Every structure is written in structure tokens, then in C-alpha cells.
Amino acid sequence: MIIGILKEPSFESRVSLLAAEAAALTKTGFTVWVEPDAGLKAFCTDEEYTASGAVIKTRIDIFNGADILLNIHYSGIARYAENKTLIGVYQPLYNLENIEDWLKQGLTIFSLDLLPRSTRAQAMDVLSSQANIAGYKAAILAASLYPHYFPMMMTAAGSCSPAKVLILGAGVAGLQAVATSRRLGAVVEVFDTRAAAKEEVLSLGAKFVEVEGTADASKAGGYAVDQSEEFKERQKQRIAESIKKADVVISTAQIFGKKAPILVTKQMIATMKAGSVIIDLAAATGGNTEVTKDNETVKSGNVTIIGNSNLAASASSDASKLYGKNILNFLKLLIDKEGVINLNFDDDIINSTCITHGGKIISPIITKNYNHANIT
């Protein structure tokens, strides 16, 4: 069994497996091929891969000879590979047009953003491992851009008030942003439509902003769900009240398979103090503000809005380490004791994450959305 590690596109600094994770595979009898400089931006050299037992191979050699290709981003791989198994985070719900290529090329595609949010899948949950880093980095980035202290400072020259941080969404990224902002000394308020998040927020020393009439999100796998128009109006009012007092907003709210909800309007941003900062982690699916642009920094009045859906990559080494651990755990489901790919589609993890196999769409949610989009 040959597993190939591909170099990511120029905008990505992570890699699917670092040398330590590659060594875990080679020690158990797998052959690992690595594209030259694949791990360079994650501070893992070709020499380290070689020392781990991996072999440096050209991209074409990997496409031609590897059984499994590891690449976080899709980036047109189907043009070069046929009848291969690919594992990454391909966002198929937002890129349904790629599926036709995958079917034609006979590819078996696993997209780990479709993992069920279950206890059993936690060890493979790339979204959670990367969101944890993104939440941490969002707070650090906000602190570096905000033109004041985060903590209260009392000096001989006078006192400075602590920053007031509003966090929208108390999932993995949001809770880490809460914890990091609190460690930096900020006063933190948190909004989330899931009542279950309140206890976690309070345990971190933040205030939970409640809005009555929220829809039940207990079966949404940790994601937010669509709310009634009446609730959305109350939500808008509460956020507007909080955002006037906020110096920093970190937004993380997303609805699985849909565009991110707009929680912050231009009018709300206009009420914020000059120098305020918004970090929007939901930028890849449209963002939580009306002015967010993915991978861009924009100004709305004197407020800075940063849309960054790939913030985890700014901690490229640890992000790659955690992602690689997730991949190793996922591979255990795919490969049997004889070292052969053996797909059990009765397994909910395999069934959920497998987009295409044998010229057919496998994942039920992708089948539903692909047919609804009427792509031919």
C-alpha cells in the first residue's frame, strides 16, 4: 500500500502528514511517498521525511503510483489522477460542480468536513482540531490589531480599561476564542443560539447573552440551525445592543451545508468605536457580517474587518500535527489488517464522508444536494 503526501496550493502552509505521522505509517509496513517541499511551510523538511522512512517522489510519480493521495485542498487533482482514493477537506457541499469530475475519473473521494459529530468520530474530527487553533489565533490576531490593551492596566501614568470582546458562536472555535481572550485579560460576552453552550461559556468566565425562543439544535451535531424570523429579529436587537459596547468581535457562527448567517449589519458596525476589530472565521461560507470578504481585510468606517477561513494555517506546524493525527485515525477505518483498502459502507463514518466511489455518489447528504442542484 502506497500513501502519497501532496504539496498544497501556494496559499496553504499546512501539510497532510508531518514526518512523525509518516513514520507511524512506515513502521507498520506502509510505503509513504512525499512530494518535494510538501512540508516546508509547516517546518518539516524533505530530510526529516526521508529519516522517517518516507521516499521523496515527484508529483507525477505520486499520481501514477500511490494508492491513496492525501491533500487538504482539492485544487484540480482529478485532472491528473484516475481510479485513486483521495482524502482531504474538499467542501463538496459548496463545490458540487467538482463531483462530475470525480465521477468521470473513477475517484474514491473522502471529504472529512462531512464527518458525523459523534464521540466515535472525535479522533478524526479535522474541523474541531483546526477550529480550536483558529479560535486561539483569532483572539491573538485581534489583540495584535486592537490599538489598546486587552487587559486592564494600572500604571503611574494612569489606568487603561480592559477590552470588551463579543464572540458570536460558542462552538470549538468560539470557546477557544473565549478562553484565550479571557487569558489575555479581556471582558467577554458570548452569543450562541444553542442553550447547551451556556454552561461552557460561564465556566470560562464569560457572560452568555440569551435570546428567548431559540430552535432546538440538539440534533444538529454541534452546529447552529435555522431560526424563525421572530427569533432572528430578537437576535438582531440583542447583538446590536452588545456590539455598541464591544471593542472586538470574533464571529464563528455557521450552519452546516448552508451560507453562514448574517449576524452583523453595516448599521451595527457603524455604532462601534473607532479602532474596533472584527475577526470573521465564517468567511469561507459568506461570513457573519454584511461586509466580510474571504481572505481579505476591509474597512467599514474606522472598524477593521478580517475575513479569514484558514486562520488555523497560521500555526502551520501544530495544525499539521493535529490534522495528521486525525488522518491516521481515519486511515484505520479504511485499511484492514492485510493492508488493503476495505470500505464498509454500513459504517456511518465511511458512509457520511465518502463522496464518490465506483462511479456513484455515496454520501446521503451529497446525493440529496447534488440531485437538488440538478447538475448534469
Short mmCIF file of C-alpha atoms in Angstrom, two decimals:
data_model
loop_
_atom_site.label_atom_id
_atom_site.label_comp_id
_atom_site.label_asym_id
_atom_site.label_seq_id
_atom_site.Cartn_x
_atom_site.Cartn_y
_atom_site.Cartn_z
CA MET A 1 0.00 0.00 0.00
CA ILE A 2 1.49 3.32 -1.10
CA ILE A 3 0.27 6.53 0.52
CA GLY A 4 1.19 9.79 -1.21
CA ILE A 5 1.50 13.17 0.51
CA LEU A 6 0.96 16.01 -1.95
CA LYS A 7 2.17 19.57 -1.70
CA GLU A 8 -0.65 22.02 -1.03
CA PRO A 9 -1.53 25.08 -3.15
CA SER A 10 0.56 28.21 -2.59
CA PHE A 11 -1.97 29.78 -0.19
CA GLU A 12 -1.80 26.82 2.22
CA SER A 13 1.01 26.35 4.77
CA ARG A 14 -0.17 23.06 6.27
CA VAL A 15 0.56 19.54 5.06
CA SER A 16 -1.49 16.37 5.47
CA LEU A 17 1.17 14.44 7.40
CA LEU A 18 4.35 15.60 9.10
CA ALA A 19 7.38 13.30 9.30
CA ALA A 20 6.39 11.91 12.71
CA GLU A 21 2.99 10.79 11.39
CA ALA A 22 4.59 9.46 8.20
CA ALA A 23 6.90 7.38 10.41
CA ALA A 24 3.89 5.85 12.14
CA LEU A 25 2.81 4.51 8.74
CA THR A 26 6.21 3.32 7.51
CA LYS A 27 6.84 1.45 10.78
CA THR A 28 3.68 -0.58 10.21
CA GLY A 29 4.66 -1.58 6.68
CA PHE A 30 3.18 1.17 4.51
CA THR A 31 5.14 2.91 1.81
CA VAL A 32 4.92 6.69 2.03
CA TRP A 33 5.78 8.96 -0.89
CA VAL A 34 6.15 12.69 -0.36
CA GLU A 35 6.19 15.44 -2.95
CA PRO A 36 9.34 17.62 -2.69
CA ASP A 37 8.97 20.50 -0.19
CA ALA A 38 5.45 19.36 0.75
CA GLY A 39 6.07 20.10 4.43
CA LEU A 40 8.38 23.08 4.08
CA LYS A 41 5.82 25.72 5.15
CA ALA A 42 4.98 23.57 8.17
CA PHE A 43 8.68 23.45 9.03
CA CYS A 44 9.15 19.82 8.06
CA THR A 45 11.98 19.23 5.59
CA ASP A 46 12.43 16.54 2.96
CA GLU A 47 15.35 15.23 5.05
CA GLU A 48 13.02 14.70 8.00
CA TYR A 49 10.59 12.78 5.81
CA THR A 50 13.43 10.63 4.50
CA ALA A 51 14.60 9.93 8.05
CA SER A 52 11.06 8.81 8.88
CA GLY A 53 11.25 6.13 6.20
CA ALA A 54 9.33 8.06 3.54
CA VAL A 55 10.53 8.48 -0.03
CA ILE A 56 10.61 11.80 -1.89
CA LYS A 57 8.85 11.43 -5.24
CA THR A 58 7.72 13.81 -7.97
CA ARG A 59 4.07 14.86 -8.13
CA ILE A 60 3.55 12.86 -11.32
CA ASP A 61 5.12 9.75 -9.77
CA ILE A 62 2.76 10.04 -6.79
CA PHE A 63 -0.28 10.48 -9.04
CA ASN A 64 0.73 7.46 -11.08
CA GLY A 65 1.87 5.10 -8.33
CA ALA A 66 0.22 5.89 -4.99
CA ASP A 67 -2.94 4.10 -3.88
CA ILE A 68 -4.11 6.85 -1.51
CA LEU A 69 -3.48 10.55 -2.08
CA LEU A 70 -3.51 12.95 0.86
CA ASN A 71 -4.17 16.59 0.05
CA ILE A 72 -6.08 19.04 2.25
CA HIS A 73 -7.40 21.03 -0.72
CA TYR A 74 -8.83 19.56 -3.91
CA SER A 75 -7.24 22.06 -6.33
CA GLY A 76 -7.98 20.21 -9.57
CA ILE A 77 -6.39 16.90 -8.63
CA ALA A 78 -8.94 14.95 -10.70
CA ARG A 79 -7.28 16.20 -13.87
CA TYR A 80 -4.19 14.17 -13.04
CA ALA A 81 -5.44 11.16 -11.11
CA GLU A 82 -7.68 8.29 -12.08
CA ASN A 83 -9.07 5.43 -10.01
CA LYS A 84 -7.38 6.70 -6.86
CA THR A 85 -8.53 7.24 -3.30
CA LEU A 86 -8.26 10.84 -2.12
CA ILE A 87 -8.64 12.12 1.44
CA GLY A 88 -8.92 15.79 2.34
CA VAL A 89 -11.26 18.61 3.24
CA TYR A 90 -12.90 19.33 -0.10
CA GLN A 91 -16.07 21.18 0.99
CA PRO A 92 -18.26 19.26 -1.51
CA LEU A 93 -21.50 20.91 -0.34
CA TYR A 94 -20.11 24.23 -1.55
CA ASN A 95 -18.37 22.78 -4.62
CA LEU A 96 -20.91 20.39 -6.11
CA GLU A 97 -19.56 21.11 -9.59
CA ASN A 98 -16.40 19.10 -8.77
CA ILE A 99 -18.39 15.90 -8.28
CA GLU A 100 -18.92 15.37 -12.00
CA ASP A 101 -15.13 15.28 -12.49
CA TRP A 102 -14.72 12.85 -9.60
CA LEU A 103 -17.31 10.50 -11.08
CA LYS A 104 -15.75 10.60 -14.55
CA GLN A 105 -12.26 9.93 -13.19
CA GLY A 106 -13.43 6.96 -11.13
CA LEU A 107 -12.13 8.55 -7.94
CA THR A 108 -12.95 7.45 -4.43
CA ILE A 109 -13.22 10.76 -2.56
CA PHE A 110 -13.33 11.15 1.21
CA SER A 111 -14.05 14.65 2.50
CA LEU A 112 -13.53 14.88 6.24
CA ASP A 113 -15.62 18.02 6.69
CA LEU A 114 -18.60 15.63 6.46
CA LEU A 115 -17.61 13.54 9.47
CA PRO A 116 -20.55 12.96 11.82
CA ARG A 117 -20.12 14.94 15.06
CA SER A 118 -20.12 11.85 17.26
CA THR A 119 -17.98 10.60 20.14
CA ARG A 120 -16.58 7.83 17.94
CA ALA A 121 -15.52 10.30 15.25
CA GLN A 122 -13.80 12.76 17.58
CA ALA A 123 -10.33 11.33 16.99
CA MET A 124 -10.76 12.00 13.25
CA ASP A 125 -12.54 15.35 13.53
CA VAL A 126 -10.36 17.69 11.46
CA LEU A 127 -12.87 20.53 11.73
CA SER A 128 -12.62 20.54 15.52
CA SER A 129 -8.84 20.21 15.68
CA GLN A 130 -8.39 23.08 13.23
CA ALA A 131 -11.18 25.23 14.70
CA ASN A 132 -9.52 25.05 18.10
CA ILE A 133 -6.39 26.62 16.60
CA ALA A 134 -8.43 29.15 14.62
CA GLY A 135 -10.23 30.35 17.76
CA TYR A 136 -6.92 30.79 19.58
CA LYS A 137 -5.34 32.63 16.67
CA ALA A 138 -8.40 34.85 16.20
CA ALA A 139 -8.03 36.20 19.74
CA ILE A 140 -4.28 36.69 19.32
CA LEU A 141 -4.78 38.43 15.97
CA ALA A 142 -7.47 40.70 17.38
CA ALA A 143 -5.24 41.64 20.32
CA SER A 144 -2.39 42.50 17.97
CA LEU A 145 -4.59 44.75 15.81
CA TYR A 146 -6.66 46.42 18.52
CA PRO A 147 -4.99 49.78 19.31
CA HIS A 148 -5.37 49.38 23.07
CA TYR A 149 -4.51 46.88 25.79
CA PHE A 150 -6.60 43.73 26.14
CA PRO A 151 -6.21 43.54 29.95
CA MET A 152 -6.83 46.30 32.46
CA MET A 153 -3.60 48.17 33.07
CA MET A 154 -2.90 50.36 36.08
CA THR A 155 0.25 52.42 35.77
CA ALA A 156 1.77 55.56 37.30
CA ALA A 157 0.66 57.37 34.14
CA GLY A 158 -2.96 56.29 34.57
CA SER A 159 -5.27 53.33 34.10
CA CYS A 160 -6.47 51.61 30.90
CA SER A 161 -9.77 49.73 30.78
CA PRO A 162 -9.87 46.10 29.59
CA ALA A 163 -11.04 45.33 26.07
CA LYS A 164 -14.63 44.20 25.64
CA VAL A 165 -14.86 41.19 23.35
CA LEU A 166 -18.08 39.86 21.81
CA ILE A 167 -17.90 36.30 20.45
CA LEU A 168 -20.63 35.08 18.12
CA GLY A 169 -20.90 31.31 18.20
CA ALA A 170 -19.73 29.08 21.04
CA GLY A 171 -18.57 26.05 19.11
CA VAL A 172 -14.99 24.78 19.26
CA ALA A 173 -13.50 27.94 17.71
CA GLY A 174 -15.71 30.26 19.73
CA LEU A 175 -14.94 28.60 23.06
CA GLN A 176 -11.21 28.69 22.38
CA ALA A 177 -11.54 32.38 21.47
CA VAL A 178 -13.33 32.90 24.79
CA ALA A 179 -10.61 31.10 26.76
CA THR A 180 -7.78 32.93 25.00
CA SER A 181 -9.43 36.35 25.27
CA ARG A 182 -10.02 35.77 28.99
CA ARG A 183 -6.38 34.72 29.47
CA LEU A 184 -5.39 37.98 27.79
CA GLY A 185 -7.49 39.87 30.31
CA ALA A 186 -10.48 40.91 28.21
CA VAL A 187 -14.08 41.12 29.38
CA VAL A 188 -16.02 38.67 27.21
CA GLU A 189 -19.65 38.28 26.16
CA VAL A 190 -20.80 35.33 24.09
CA PHE A 191 -23.83 34.78 21.90
CA ASP A 192 -24.98 31.35 20.71
CA THR A 193 -28.36 30.00 19.65
CA ARG A 194 -27.67 26.71 21.44
CA ALA A 195 -28.75 26.85 25.07
CA ALA A 196 -26.39 23.94 25.81
CA ALA A 197 -23.43 26.27 25.24
CA LYS A 198 -24.29 28.47 28.23
CA GLU A 199 -22.68 26.27 30.88
CA GLU A 200 -19.41 26.03 28.95
CA VAL A 201 -19.31 29.78 28.37
CA LEU A 202 -19.92 30.57 32.04
CA SER A 203 -17.26 28.07 33.12
CA LEU A 204 -14.71 30.09 31.13
CA GLY A 205 -15.61 33.29 32.94
CA ALA A 206 -17.59 34.94 30.16
CA LYS A 207 -21.14 36.29 30.08
CA PHE A 208 -23.70 34.41 27.99
CA VAL A 209 -26.14 36.57 26.01
CA GLU A 210 -29.50 34.82 25.90
CA VAL A 211 -32.28 35.26 23.37
CA GLU A 212 -35.65 33.62 24.03
CA GLY A 213 -37.33 31.25 21.57
CA THR A 214 -34.32 29.52 20.03
CA ALA A 215 -34.96 26.45 17.86
CA ASP A 216 -33.78 23.07 19.13
CA ALA A 217 -30.24 22.39 17.93
CA SER A 218 -29.68 19.18 19.91
CA LYS A 219 -29.65 17.04 16.75
CA ALA A 220 -27.53 19.37 14.63
CA GLY A 221 -24.21 17.79 15.58
CA GLY A 222 -22.85 20.88 17.29
CA TYR A 223 -23.83 23.29 14.52
CA ALA A 224 -26.31 26.14 14.64
CA VAL A 225 -29.68 25.65 12.93
CA ASP A 226 -32.02 27.93 11.04
CA GLN A 227 -34.18 30.05 13.33
CA SER A 228 -37.61 31.61 12.98
CA GLU A 229 -37.94 35.14 11.63
CA GLU A 230 -39.28 36.27 15.01
CA PHE A 231 -36.21 34.87 16.75
CA LYS A 232 -33.88 36.43 14.18
CA GLU A 233 -35.38 39.86 14.89
CA ARG A 234 -34.87 39.46 18.65
CA GLN A 235 -31.38 38.13 17.98
CA LYS A 236 -30.56 41.16 15.84
CA GLN A 237 -31.66 43.52 18.59
CA ARG A 238 -29.59 41.79 21.27
CA ILE A 239 -26.47 41.67 19.10
CA ALA A 240 -26.93 45.34 18.21
CA GLU A 241 -27.05 46.20 21.92
CA SER A 242 -23.89 44.23 22.68
CA ILE A 243 -21.89 45.32 19.65
CA LYS A 244 -22.17 49.00 20.59
CA LYS A 245 -20.13 48.24 23.70
CA ALA A 246 -17.69 45.81 22.04
CA ASP A 247 -14.14 46.67 21.06
CA VAL A 248 -13.55 43.33 19.37
CA VAL A 249 -15.94 40.89 17.69
CA ILE A 250 -14.93 37.32 16.83
CA SER A 251 -17.60 35.60 14.74
CA THR A 252 -17.68 31.85 14.18
CA ALA A 253 -21.37 31.05 13.50
CA GLN A 254 -22.05 28.56 10.72
CA ILE A 255 -24.98 26.39 9.63
CA PHE A 256 -23.99 23.01 8.22
CA GLY A 257 -24.32 22.88 4.45
CA LYS A 258 -25.57 26.46 4.13
CA LYS A 259 -24.26 30.00 3.91
CA ALA A 260 -23.18 31.50 7.21
CA PRO A 261 -25.93 33.60 8.85
CA ILE A 262 -25.54 37.37 8.65
CA LEU A 263 -25.45 38.47 12.28
CA VAL A 264 -23.70 41.83 11.96
CA THR A 265 -25.06 44.54 9.67
CA LYS A 266 -23.35 47.65 8.34
CA GLN A 267 -25.53 49.68 10.68
CA MET A 268 -24.25 47.70 13.67
CA ILE A 269 -20.65 48.17 12.60
CA ALA A 270 -21.24 51.92 12.31
CA THR A 271 -22.06 52.02 16.03
CA MET A 272 -18.69 50.52 17.03
CA LYS A 273 -15.88 52.69 18.34
CA ALA A 274 -13.04 53.77 16.05
CA GLY A 275 -10.25 51.21 16.09
CA SER A 276 -12.54 48.27 16.79
CA VAL A 277 -11.72 44.93 15.16
CA ILE A 278 -13.87 42.12 13.76
CA ILE A 279 -12.38 38.70 13.00
CA ASP A 280 -14.81 36.66 10.89
CA LEU A 281 -13.97 32.95 10.89
CA ALA A 282 -17.07 32.10 8.85
CA ALA A 283 -15.74 33.95 5.82
CA ALA A 284 -15.49 30.85 3.58
CA THR A 285 -19.26 30.44 3.58
CA GLY A 286 -20.12 34.12 3.20
CA GLY A 287 -19.23 35.45 6.63
CA ASN A 288 -21.27 36.68 9.58
CA THR A 289 -21.09 40.35 8.61
CA GLU A 290 -22.50 42.14 5.59
CA VAL A 291 -19.06 43.41 4.58
CA THR A 292 -16.87 40.32 5.09
CA LYS A 293 -14.69 39.21 2.20
CA ASP A 294 -12.91 35.87 2.49
CA ASN A 295 -9.15 36.16 2.86
CA GLU A 296 -9.33 39.94 2.80
CA THR A 297 -9.10 42.79 5.28
CA VAL A 298 -11.64 45.54 4.69
CA LYS A 299 -12.56 48.77 6.44
CA SER A 300 -16.06 49.89 7.29
CA GLY A 301 -15.68 53.38 8.65
CA ASN A 302 -12.96 53.12 11.30
CA VAL A 303 -13.60 49.42 12.00
CA THR A 304 -11.32 46.71 10.59
CA ILE A 305 -12.99 43.51 9.40
CA ILE A 306 -10.78 40.49 8.70
CA GLY A 307 -12.30 37.57 6.82
CA ASN A 308 -10.11 34.52 7.37
CA SER A 309 -11.43 31.00 6.95
CA ASN A 310 -7.94 29.47 7.05
CA LEU A 311 -6.60 31.01 10.23
CA ALA A 312 -5.52 27.62 11.60
CA ALA A 313 -2.85 27.53 8.90
CA SER A 314 -1.06 30.42 10.62
CA ALA A 315 0.02 27.83 13.21
CA SER A 316 1.14 25.55 10.39
CA SER A 317 3.26 23.12 12.39
CA ASP A 318 0.79 22.28 15.15
CA ALA A 319 -2.14 22.48 12.75
CA SER A 320 -0.43 19.91 10.51
CA LYS A 321 0.42 17.73 13.51
CA LEU A 322 -3.19 17.60 14.72
CA TYR A 323 -4.56 17.19 11.19
CA GLY A 324 -2.13 14.32 10.62
CA LYS A 325 -3.27 12.57 13.81
CA ASN A 326 -6.86 12.86 12.54
CA ILE A 327 -5.81 11.34 9.21
CA LEU A 328 -4.01 8.41 10.86
CA ASN A 329 -7.12 7.58 12.87
CA PHE A 330 -9.30 7.81 9.76
CA LEU A 331 -6.99 5.51 7.80
CA LYS A 332 -7.55 2.80 10.41
CA LEU A 333 -11.17 2.61 9.23
CA LEU A 334 -10.23 2.31 5.56
CA ILE A 335 -7.39 -0.18 5.64
CA ASP A 336 -7.71 -3.71 7.00
CA LYS A 337 -5.08 -5.79 8.81
CA GLU A 338 -3.77 -7.09 5.47
CA GLY A 339 -3.04 -3.52 4.35
CA VAL A 340 -5.85 -3.41 1.78
CA ILE A 341 -8.50 -0.73 1.38
CA ASN A 342 -11.73 -2.28 2.63
CA LEU A 343 -14.71 0.05 2.64
CA ASN A 344 -17.59 -0.80 4.94
CA PHE A 345 -20.46 1.43 3.87
CA ASP A 346 -22.54 0.25 6.83
CA ASP A 347 -20.16 2.31 8.97
CA ASP A 348 -21.72 5.76 9.41
CA ILE A 349 -18.32 7.48 9.28
CA ILE A 350 -17.38 5.85 5.96
CA ASN A 351 -20.85 6.34 4.53
CA SER A 352 -21.00 10.02 5.51
CA THR A 353 -17.55 11.04 4.30
CA CYS A 354 -17.32 9.03 1.06
CA ILE A 355 -18.44 11.37 -1.71
CA THR A 356 -17.83 9.17 -4.76
CA HIS A 357 -16.84 5.53 -5.24
CA GLY A 358 -17.19 3.17 -8.18
CA GLY A 359 -18.73 5.89 -10.34
CA LYS A 360 -21.51 6.58 -7.81
CA ILE A 361 -22.23 9.19 -5.17
CA ILE A 362 -22.20 7.56 -1.73
CA SER A 363 -22.76 10.20 0.97
CA PRO A 364 -26.51 10.63 1.54
CA ILE A 365 -26.29 14.39 2.13
CA ILE A 366 -24.27 14.87 -1.07
CA THR A 367 -26.71 12.72 -3.05
CA LYS A 368 -29.58 14.87 -1.82
CA ASN A 369 -27.90 18.18 -2.58
CA TYR A 370 -26.41 17.05 -5.90
CA ASN A 371 -29.79 15.88 -7.18
CA HIS A 372 -31.46 19.03 -5.90
CA ALA A 373 -28.92 21.17 -7.75
CA ASN A 374 -29.70 19.20 -10.92
CA ILE A 375 -26.10 19.14 -12.02
CA THR A 376 -25.53 17.10 -15.16
#
